[in-house]
Amino acid sequence: MNAESKLREDIVRLSKSLFDRGFSVGSAGNISAAVDDGILMTPTNSCLGFLDPARLSKLDRNGNHISGDKPSKEVFLHRAFYETRPQTGAVVHLHSTFATALSCLTGIDPNDCIPPLTPYVVMRVGAVKLLPYVKPGDEKMGDMIRELAGRYAAVLLANHGPVVTGRDIATAVYAAEELEETAKLLILLKDAPKRMLSDENVHELKAVFGAY
Ligand SMILES: O=C(O)[C@@H](O)C(=O)COP(=O)(O)O
Ligand SMILES: [Zn+2]
């Protein structure tokens, strides 16, 4: 099996795993992964639980649709991450419940909307930027991500849901899961006085485990 065929299988398997465990429902969410000559992306209106490897959309390096079904309407958002973070191998957008709940709250820190509650979220996700609401599929989302100049591996779209990137499809999916579990903890803990990791703890984690 060549590298692209293997990646197609991985996208389908990991997407189904997310769907089967309730990280996405219906046709919500979209996933992409980089290949040598472009990007593979889930088709628009597809269900992450029932993807067909042969029907995944393929875009060339310039964003032209070259094969498979019509790509996700969030193509601008995905491409902006590949453009501004060259180390990006995959992008995962979900409407996972707790991260989306958090994205609807007022008064959260837009520069650190998933604060360092546990070490793993620091190690796998890093700081998360809250981006203002625009309608799904709006090209403006790509512009907003470009304006971040690659500083964030993950963002939370206000009143919409998370977008998480990784070096490869597995790490992006695992990071999206970790972001969701941390959002769940934050919602569960609500106004309870919380002990966050200190800046020193965060620096130590970044020094030991590196930052993607
Ligand atoms: O929320 C939306 O409409 C999109 O962001 C989404 O999650 C699904 O859109 P498609 O990937 O175009 O199906
Ligand atoms: Zn969405």
XYZ file of N, CA and C and ligand atoms in Angstrom:
650
model
N 0.852 -1.201 0.000
C 0.000 0.000 0.000
C 0.890 1.255 0.000
N 0.617 2.207 -0.922
C 1.459 3.408 -0.920
C 1.047 4.369 0.198
N 1.871 5.426 0.395
C 1.676 6.322 1.542
C 0.303 6.993 1.506
N -0.144 7.398 0.315
C -1.447 8.081 0.250
C -2.598 7.120 0.577
N -2.509 5.896 0.075
C -3.574 4.918 0.368
C -3.631 4.641 1.867
N -2.455 4.535 2.484
C -2.394 4.280 3.939
C -3.025 5.463 4.685
N -2.694 6.700 4.249
C -3.245 7.890 4.909
C -4.766 7.934 4.745
N -5.257 7.579 3.566
C -6.714 7.545 3.349
C -7.371 6.583 4.350
N -6.757 5.415 4.506
C -7.302 4.431 5.467
C -7.253 4.992 6.889
N -6.159 5.665 7.227
C -6.016 6.228 8.588
C -7.084 7.294 8.850
N -7.329 8.155 7.856
C -8.355 9.209 8.029
C -9.712 8.555 8.304
N -10.035 7.536 7.518
C -11.345 6.883 7.670
C -11.443 6.189 9.027
N -10.386 5.501 9.412
C -10.403 4.742 10.686
C -10.493 5.682 11.885
N -9.675 6.734 11.886
C -9.680 7.661 13.033
C -10.961 8.496 13.068
N -11.493 8.858 11.904
C -12.759 9.608 11.868
C -13.883 8.749 12.450
N -13.899 7.489 12.058
C -14.939 6.580 12.579
C -14.807 6.420 14.094
N -13.573 6.339 14.548
C -13.344 6.207 15.987
C -13.899 7.430 16.722
N -13.667 8.626 16.177
C -14.216 9.849 16.801
C -15.741 9.805 16.797
N -16.309 9.421 15.658
C -17.773 9.382 15.542
C -18.363 8.343 16.506
N -17.749 7.170 16.543
C -18.291 6.075 17.378
C -18.287 6.449 18.862
N -17.360 7.324 19.256
C -17.280 7.712 20.671
C -17.954 9.054 20.948
N -18.709 9.563 19.965
C -19.529 10.755 20.200
C -18.797 12.076 20.109
N -17.566 12.063 19.582
C -16.858 13.340 19.406
C -17.433 14.138 18.225
N -18.159 13.447 17.347
C -18.882 14.171 16.296
C -20.211 13.456 16.085
N -21.196 14.213 15.632
C -22.516 13.621 15.352
C -22.976 14.085 13.976
N -23.840 13.302 13.366
C -24.383 13.679 12.054
C -23.264 13.962 11.066
N -23.381 15.067 10.351
C -22.329 15.401 9.381
C -21.463 16.550 9.883
N -21.443 16.742 11.206
C -20.626 17.821 11.779
C -19.146 17.456 11.737
N -18.322 18.478 11.577
C -16.876 18.301 11.659
C -16.252 17.981 10.317
N -14.961 18.162 10.247
C -14.205 17.839 9.034
C -12.738 17.641 9.396
N -12.070 16.843 8.566
C -10.683 16.449 8.856
C -9.895 16.524 7.561
N -8.637 16.968 7.668
C -7.776 16.940 6.484
C -6.391 16.452 6.885
N -5.641 16.005 5.901
C -4.259 15.571 6.147
C -3.434 15.852 4.899
N -2.177 16.212 5.140
C -1.291 16.586 4.030
C -0.697 15.352 3.358
N -0.647 15.392 2.029
C 0.096 14.398 1.249
C 1.158 15.152 0.444
N 2.057 14.407 -0.197
C 3.169 15.050 -0.907
C 2.704 16.117 -1.890
N 1.633 15.826 -2.617
C 1.212 16.743 -3.689
C -0.071 17.506 -3.358
N -0.431 17.607 -2.078
C -1.626 18.378 -1.739
C -2.219 17.999 -0.393
N -3.548 18.018 -0.344
C -4.266 17.772 0.922
C -5.438 16.826 0.647
N -5.622 15.848 1.525
C -6.835 15.028 1.513
C -7.798 15.628 2.522
N -9.081 15.658 2.201
C -10.058 16.309 3.086
C -11.378 15.560 3.061
N -12.067 15.579 4.193
C -13.385 14.943 4.210
C -14.335 15.751 3.327
N -15.204 15.059 2.590
C -16.153 15.772 1.718
C -17.206 16.540 2.520
N -17.730 17.607 1.923
C -18.773 18.378 2.601
C -20.010 17.505 2.805
N -20.659 17.707 3.929
C -21.874 16.971 4.315
C -21.641 15.477 4.546
N -20.398 15.070 4.694
C -20.161 13.645 4.955
C -20.185 13.408 6.468
N -20.495 12.185 6.831
C -20.507 11.782 8.241
C -19.158 11.149 8.558
N -18.514 11.597 9.635
C -17.183 11.062 9.964
C -17.227 9.553 10.246
N -18.406 9.045 10.534
C -18.522 7.603 10.832
C -18.577 6.720 9.614
N -18.838 7.296 8.449
C -19.105 6.467 7.253
C -18.349 6.967 6.027
N -17.080 7.289 6.202
C -16.304 7.791 5.064
C -15.840 6.637 4.180
N -15.614 6.962 2.906
C -15.092 5.986 1.944
C -13.708 6.504 1.523
N -12.643 5.716 1.730
C -11.296 6.224 1.403
C -11.182 6.740 -0.025
N -11.850 6.075 -0.957
C -11.725 6.462 -2.372
C -12.457 7.754 -2.687
N -13.404 8.155 -1.843
C -14.203 9.361 -2.129
C -13.734 10.589 -1.359
N -12.674 10.447 -0.556
C -12.137 11.642 0.126
C -11.756 12.674 -0.937
N -11.977 13.943 -0.610
C -11.622 15.011 -1.554
C -10.108 15.153 -1.582
N -9.577 15.419 -2.753
C -8.146 15.736 -2.835
C -7.979 17.110 -3.481
N -7.162 17.939 -2.818
C -6.850 19.277 -3.330
C -5.377 19.320 -3.695
N -5.035 20.046 -4.751
C -3.607 20.191 -5.046
C -3.012 21.275 -4.140
N -1.736 21.567 -4.315
C -1.065 22.529 -3.423
C -1.647 23.933 -3.519
N -2.326 24.216 -4.621
C -2.937 25.545 -4.774
C -4.387 25.575 -4.307
N -4.855 24.470 -3.752
C -6.221 24.442 -3.239
C -7.258 24.066 -4.280
N -6.817 23.672 -5.479
C -7.794 23.243 -6.497
C -8.278 21.831 -6.188
N -9.577 21.622 -6.332
C -10.164 20.296 -6.117
C -9.820 19.419 -7.314
N -9.058 18.336 -7.067
C -8.620 17.533 -8.222
C -9.253 16.145 -8.284
N -9.753 15.637 -7.131
C -10.437 14.339 -7.215
C -11.297 14.114 -5.980
N -12.140 13.087 -6.066
C -13.026 12.757 -4.953
C -14.235 13.678 -4.902
N -15.023 13.527 -3.831
C -16.227 14.348 -3.670
C -15.856 15.795 -3.360
N -16.843 16.681 -3.422
C -16.630 18.104 -3.138
C -16.099 18.268 -1.705
N -15.037 19.056 -1.521
C -14.445 19.162 -0.169
C -15.309 19.927 0.830
N -14.989 19.732 2.096
C -15.616 20.485 3.187
C -15.672 21.969 2.860
N -16.719 22.611 3.304
C -16.820 24.069 3.109
C -15.764 24.816 3.927
N -15.095 24.108 4.865
C -14.086 24.759 5.707
C -12.686 24.684 5.103
N -12.640 24.514 3.790
C -11.365 24.387 3.100
C -10.433 25.582 3.392
N -10.995 26.785 3.536
C -10.159 27.984 3.781
C -9.462 27.886 5.135
N -10.242 27.434 6.091
C -9.727 27.286 7.457
C -8.581 26.250 7.484
N -8.796 25.108 6.855
C -7.767 24.060 6.845
C -6.512 24.557 6.135
N -6.692 25.160 4.968
C -5.521 25.593 4.188
C -4.712 26.645 4.940
N -5.403 27.506 5.694
C -4.689 28.569 6.413
C -3.728 27.963 7.439
N -4.115 26.855 8.073
C -3.192 26.214 9.019
C -1.978 25.633 8.295
N -2.188 24.942 7.182
C -1.030 24.374 6.458
C -0.096 25.492 5.989
N -0.682 26.612 5.606
C 0.149 27.714 5.087
C 0.974 28.370 6.187
N 0.385 28.506 7.370
C 1.075 29.290 8.411
C 1.865 28.428 9.379
N 1.592 27.134 9.385
C 2.345 26.220 10.255
C 2.836 25.073 9.373
N 3.998 25.222 8.766
C 4.478 24.221 7.793
C 4.651 22.820 8.398
N 4.758 22.764 9.730
C 4.904 21.452 10.365
C 3.574 20.707 10.471
N 2.497 21.341 10.039
C 1.167 20.731 10.166
C 0.997 19.571 9.186
N 0.607 18.416 9.748
C 0.336 17.243 8.903
C -1.147 16.941 8.822
N -1.929 17.469 9.776
C -3.372 17.190 9.759
C -4.123 18.244 10.566
N -5.392 18.441 10.211
C -6.267 19.422 10.874
C -7.599 18.725 11.174
N -8.059 18.889 12.414
C -9.303 18.228 12.841
C -10.253 19.298 13.380
N -11.430 19.403 12.777
C -12.471 20.321 13.293
C -13.655 19.485 13.758
N -14.076 19.735 15.007
C -15.202 18.987 15.582
C -16.221 19.958 16.164
N -17.401 19.436 16.454
C -18.396 20.165 17.245
C -18.547 19.428 18.572
N -17.454 18.922 19.109
C -17.518 18.106 20.337
C -18.164 18.943 21.452
N -18.988 18.270 22.260
C -19.967 18.978 23.096
C -19.358 19.973 24.083
N -18.355 19.553 24.840
C -17.875 20.428 25.917
C -17.026 21.582 25.374
N -16.222 21.311 24.364
C -15.447 22.411 23.767
C -16.409 23.410 23.126
N -17.467 22.911 22.518
C -18.436 23.818 21.891
C -19.191 24.602 22.964
N -19.508 23.939 24.078
C -20.155 24.654 25.193
C -19.265 25.806 25.650
N -17.986 25.504 25.800
C -17.029 26.534 26.228
C -16.986 27.683 25.217
N -17.108 27.337 23.932
C -17.014 28.363 22.872
C -18.203 29.324 22.896
N -19.242 28.959 23.643
C -20.443 29.826 23.734
C -20.434 30.679 25.002
N -19.476 30.449 25.900
C -19.451 31.206 27.154
C -18.875 32.599 26.943
N -19.402 33.568 27.684
C -18.772 34.884 27.690
C -17.700 34.872 28.800
N -16.809 35.824 28.730
C -15.854 36.007 29.821
C -14.708 35.014 29.841
N -14.485 34.282 28.738
C -13.306 33.405 28.740
C -12.141 34.154 28.075
N -10.923 33.791 28.486
C -9.738 34.500 27.988
C -9.524 34.138 26.507
N -9.671 35.110 25.592
C -9.550 34.771 24.168
C -8.158 34.280 23.777
N -7.152 34.609 24.577
C -5.794 34.166 24.236
C -5.405 32.854 24.890
N -6.259 32.355 25.762
C -5.935 31.105 26.473
C -7.252 30.486 26.954
N -8.084 30.103 25.981
C -9.455 29.726 26.364
C -9.550 28.294 26.891
N -8.479 27.499 26.778
C -8.428 26.192 27.444
C -7.222 26.264 28.379
N -7.377 26.839 29.575
C -6.213 27.095 30.441
C -5.549 25.806 30.926
N -4.295 25.905 31.396
C -3.507 24.711 31.748
C -3.957 24.055 33.053
N -4.949 23.220 32.922
C -5.526 22.554 34.082
C -4.726 21.291 34.422
N -4.279 20.598 33.392
C -3.512 19.355 33.594
C -2.306 19.363 32.641
N -1.279 18.564 32.960
C -0.088 18.587 32.085
C -0.364 18.140 30.656
N -1.242 17.157 30.493
C -1.369 16.568 29.146
C -1.899 17.559 28.123
N -2.800 18.448 28.557
C -3.333 19.416 27.591
C -2.243 20.407 27.175
N -1.334 20.709 28.094
C -0.197 21.576 27.752
C 0.704 20.850 26.751
N 0.951 19.556 27.029
C 1.861 18.783 26.179
C 1.286 18.519 24.791
N -0.002 18.271 24.712
C -0.615 17.853 23.439
C -1.262 18.969 22.630
N -1.736 20.021 23.339
C -2.510 21.052 22.633
C -1.843 22.424 22.704
N -1.351 22.820 23.880
C -0.787 24.160 24.049
C -1.902 25.184 24.226
N -1.533 26.463 24.154
C -2.535 27.527 24.333
C -3.521 27.508 23.167
N -4.765 27.832 23.473
C -5.818 27.808 22.449
C -6.418 29.215 22.323
N -6.467 29.713 21.104
C -7.006 31.053 20.837
C -8.494 30.954 20.519
N -9.281 31.860 21.090
C -10.705 31.940 20.736
C -10.857 32.910 19.566
N -11.426 32.441 18.463
C -11.651 33.311 17.301
C -13.106 33.740 17.245
N -13.365 35.005 16.872
C -14.749 35.500 16.840
C -15.623 34.708 15.866
N -16.902 34.725 16.120
C -17.843 33.989 15.261
C -17.883 34.553 13.844
N -17.791 33.667 12.863
C -18.210 33.978 11.485
C -18.989 32.757 11.010
N -19.767 32.891 9.979
C -20.601 31.754 9.580
C -19.722 30.612 9.044
N -20.137 29.349 9.259
C -19.345 28.223 8.777
C -19.039 28.365 7.275
N -17.797 28.074 6.929
C -17.390 28.113 5.525
C -16.978 29.493 5.033
N -17.046 30.503 5.910
C -16.699 31.869 5.496
C -15.186 31.967 5.280
N -14.804 32.526 4.126
C -13.374 32.706 3.824
C -12.649 33.509 4.896
N -13.415 34.370 5.607
C -12.806 35.217 6.648
C -12.103 34.386 7.726
N -12.601 33.156 7.935
C -11.974 32.306 8.945
C -10.521 32.015 8.562
N -10.283 31.804 7.268
C -8.917 31.588 6.793
C -8.052 32.813 7.088
N -8.609 34.001 6.845
C -7.846 35.234 7.091
C -7.509 35.355 8.580
N -8.486 35.029 9.434
C -8.247 35.159 10.885
C -7.147 34.193 11.336
N -7.133 33.011 10.761
C -6.092 32.038 11.149
C -4.727 32.490 10.619
N -4.710 33.041 9.411
C -3.441 33.569 8.877
C -2.892 34.688 9.753
N -3.808 35.507 10.294
C -3.362 36.619 11.157
C -2.668 36.107 12.425
N -2.931 34.885 12.812
C -2.266 34.324 14.006
C -0.816 33.955 13.704
N -0.450 33.945 12.424
C 0.940 33.726 11.986
C 1.539 32.445 12.564
N 0.747 31.427 12.699
C 1.270 30.123 13.120
C 1.536 29.979 14.606
N 1.101 30.963 15.413
C 1.425 30.909 16.848
C 0.599 29.864 17.616
N -0.539 29.483 17.088
C -1.422 28.548 17.815
C -1.618 27.267 17.005
N -1.479 26.123 17.675
C -1.749 24.834 17.021
C -3.236 24.507 17.065
N -3.972 25.199 17.943
C -5.411 24.914 18.075
C -6.164 26.211 18.324
N -7.376 26.274 17.797
C -8.243 27.434 18.053
C -9.632 26.926 18.396
N -10.390 27.815 19.046
C -11.787 27.530 19.328
C -12.600 28.573 18.562
N -13.482 28.100 17.697
C -14.323 29.018 16.924
C -15.529 29.358 17.788
N -15.726 30.655 18.075
C -16.813 31.052 18.975
C -18.160 30.530 18.476
N -18.945 29.989 19.404
C -20.289 29.459 19.106
C -20.269 28.407 17.999
N -19.168 27.659 17.894
C -19.054 26.694 16.797
C -18.312 25.416 17.238
N -17.027 25.536 17.568
C -16.297 24.330 17.976
C -14.799 24.445 17.788
N -14.065 23.402 18.179
C -12.597 23.442 18.134
C -12.018 23.078 16.766
N -10.807 23.591 16.513
C -9.991 23.162 15.362
C -8.604 22.878 15.925
N -8.117 21.671 15.714
C -6.858 21.243 16.322
C -5.957 20.676 15.231
N -4.664 21.010 15.301
C -3.731 20.518 14.289
C -2.679 19.625 14.937
N -1.973 18.870 14.118
C -0.892 18.018 14.629
C 0.084 17.698 13.512
N 1.205 17.095 13.899
C 2.208 16.732 12.886
C 1.687 15.672 11.938
N 0.764 14.858 12.431
C 0.183 13.800 11.607
C -1.245 13.570 12.079
N -1.957 12.732 11.354
C -3.384 12.571 11.624
C -3.637 12.018 13.040
N -2.826 11.078 13.476
C -3.071 10.497 14.810
C -2.853 11.544 15.901
N -1.768 12.303 15.821
C -1.523 13.277 16.893
C -2.565 14.398 16.879
N -3.045 14.773 15.701
C -4.097 15.806 15.641
C -5.391 15.283 16.273
N -5.728 14.035 15.994
C -6.949 13.454 16.579
C -6.791 13.322 18.100
N -5.643 12.844 18.546
C -5.443 12.692 20.000
C -5.515 14.062 20.690
N -4.948 15.082 20.043
C -4.978 16.426 20.630
C -6.415 16.944 20.688
N -7.204 16.665 19.658
C -8.614 17.099 19.658
C -9.371 16.409 20.797
N -9.048 15.146 21.040
C -9.689 14.424 22.150
C -9.273 15.034 23.487
N -7.990 15.362 23.622
C -7.496 15.936 24.875
C -8.117 17.304 25.123
N -8.252 18.099 24.059
C -8.895 19.415 24.201
C -10.338 19.223 24.691
N -11.044 18.276 24.104
C -12.439 18.047 24.500
C -12.534 17.617 25.975
N -11.644 16.720 26.393
C -11.694 16.244 27.795
C -11.363 17.376 28.761
N -10.460 18.263 28.371
C -10.121 19.395 29.242
C -11.289 20.374 29.309
N -11.939 20.595 28.172
C -13.126 21.465 28.174
C -14.194 20.867 29.101
N -14.317 19.556 29.075
C -15.295 18.890 29.950
C -14.965 19.151 31.416
N -13.684 19.023 31.762
C -13.276 19.294 33.147
C -13.589 20.741 33.519
N -13.305 21.657 32.611
C -13.542 23.082 32.904
C -15.026 23.357 33.121
N -15.861 22.725 32.324
C -17.319 22.925 32.487
C -17.786 22.262 33.786
N -17.255 21.065 34.068
C -17.659 20.370 35.297
C -17.242 21.156 36.536
N -16.053 21.748 36.465
C -15.550 22.480 37.638
C -16.179 23.869 37.757
N -16.699 24.352 36.652
C -17.381 25.667 36.575
C -16.721 26.726 37.459
N -17.481 27.240 38.441
C -16.961 28.344 39.252
C -16.172 27.869 40.469
N -15.972 26.575 40.612
C -15.207 26.084 41.767
C -13.798 26.682 41.718
N -13.261 27.056 42.885
C -11.887 27.592 42.871
C -10.944 26.524 42.309
N -10.158 26.906 41.316
C -9.319 25.894 40.650
C -7.851 26.223 40.852
N -7.052 25.158 40.993
C -5.607 25.341 41.008
C -5.108 25.008 39.608
N -4.703 26.020 38.853
C -4.157 25.801 37.510
C -2.671 25.486 37.627
N -2.095 24.908 36.599
C -0.639 24.776 36.576
C -0.048 26.186 36.518
N 1.091 26.357 37.169
C 1.738 27.681 37.172
C 2.487 27.895 35.851
N 2.894 29.142 35.614
C 3.717 29.428 34.427
C 4.982 28.572 34.443
N 5.526 28.400 35.643
C 6.745 27.581 35.774
C 6.464 26.124 35.365
N 5.327 25.595 35.811
C 4.947 24.218 35.425
C 4.846 24.114 33.892
N 4.205 25.124 33.295
C 3.986 25.091 31.836
C 5.327 25.161 31.100
N 6.225 26.050 31.558
C 7.544 26.161 30.907
C 8.311 24.855 31.019
N 8.221 24.245 32.188
C 8.925 22.976 32.387
C 8.398 21.910 31.413
N 7.081 21.833 31.269
C 6.493 20.841 30.354
C 6.948 21.087 28.925
N 6.960 22.375 28.546
C 7.366 22.704 27.167
C 8.833 22.372 26.944
N 9.651 22.610 27.999
C 11.089 22.329 27.861
C 11.329 20.821 27.745
N 10.586 20.038 28.503
C 10.833 18.584 28.526
C 10.175 17.904 27.326
N 8.946 18.289 27.026
C 8.200 17.552 25.997
C 8.150 18.266 24.657
N 8.674 19.498 24.635
C 8.720 20.238 23.376
C 7.357 20.760 23.003
N 7.354 21.673 22.077
C 6.091 22.227 21.614
C 6.006 21.963 20.131
N 4.862 21.518 19.689
C 4.687 21.260 18.245
C 4.436 22.576 17.537
O -20.283 23.810 11.044
C -20.206 23.625 9.821
O -21.136 23.801 9.016
C -18.882 23.086 9.287
O -17.828 23.683 10.001
C -18.858 21.612 9.581
O -18.518 21.225 10.673
C -19.306 20.679 8.538
O -19.166 21.231 7.254
P -18.740 20.309 6.022
O -17.363 19.780 6.321
O -18.771 21.207 4.828
O -19.732 19.190 5.956
Zn -18.235 23.130 12.014
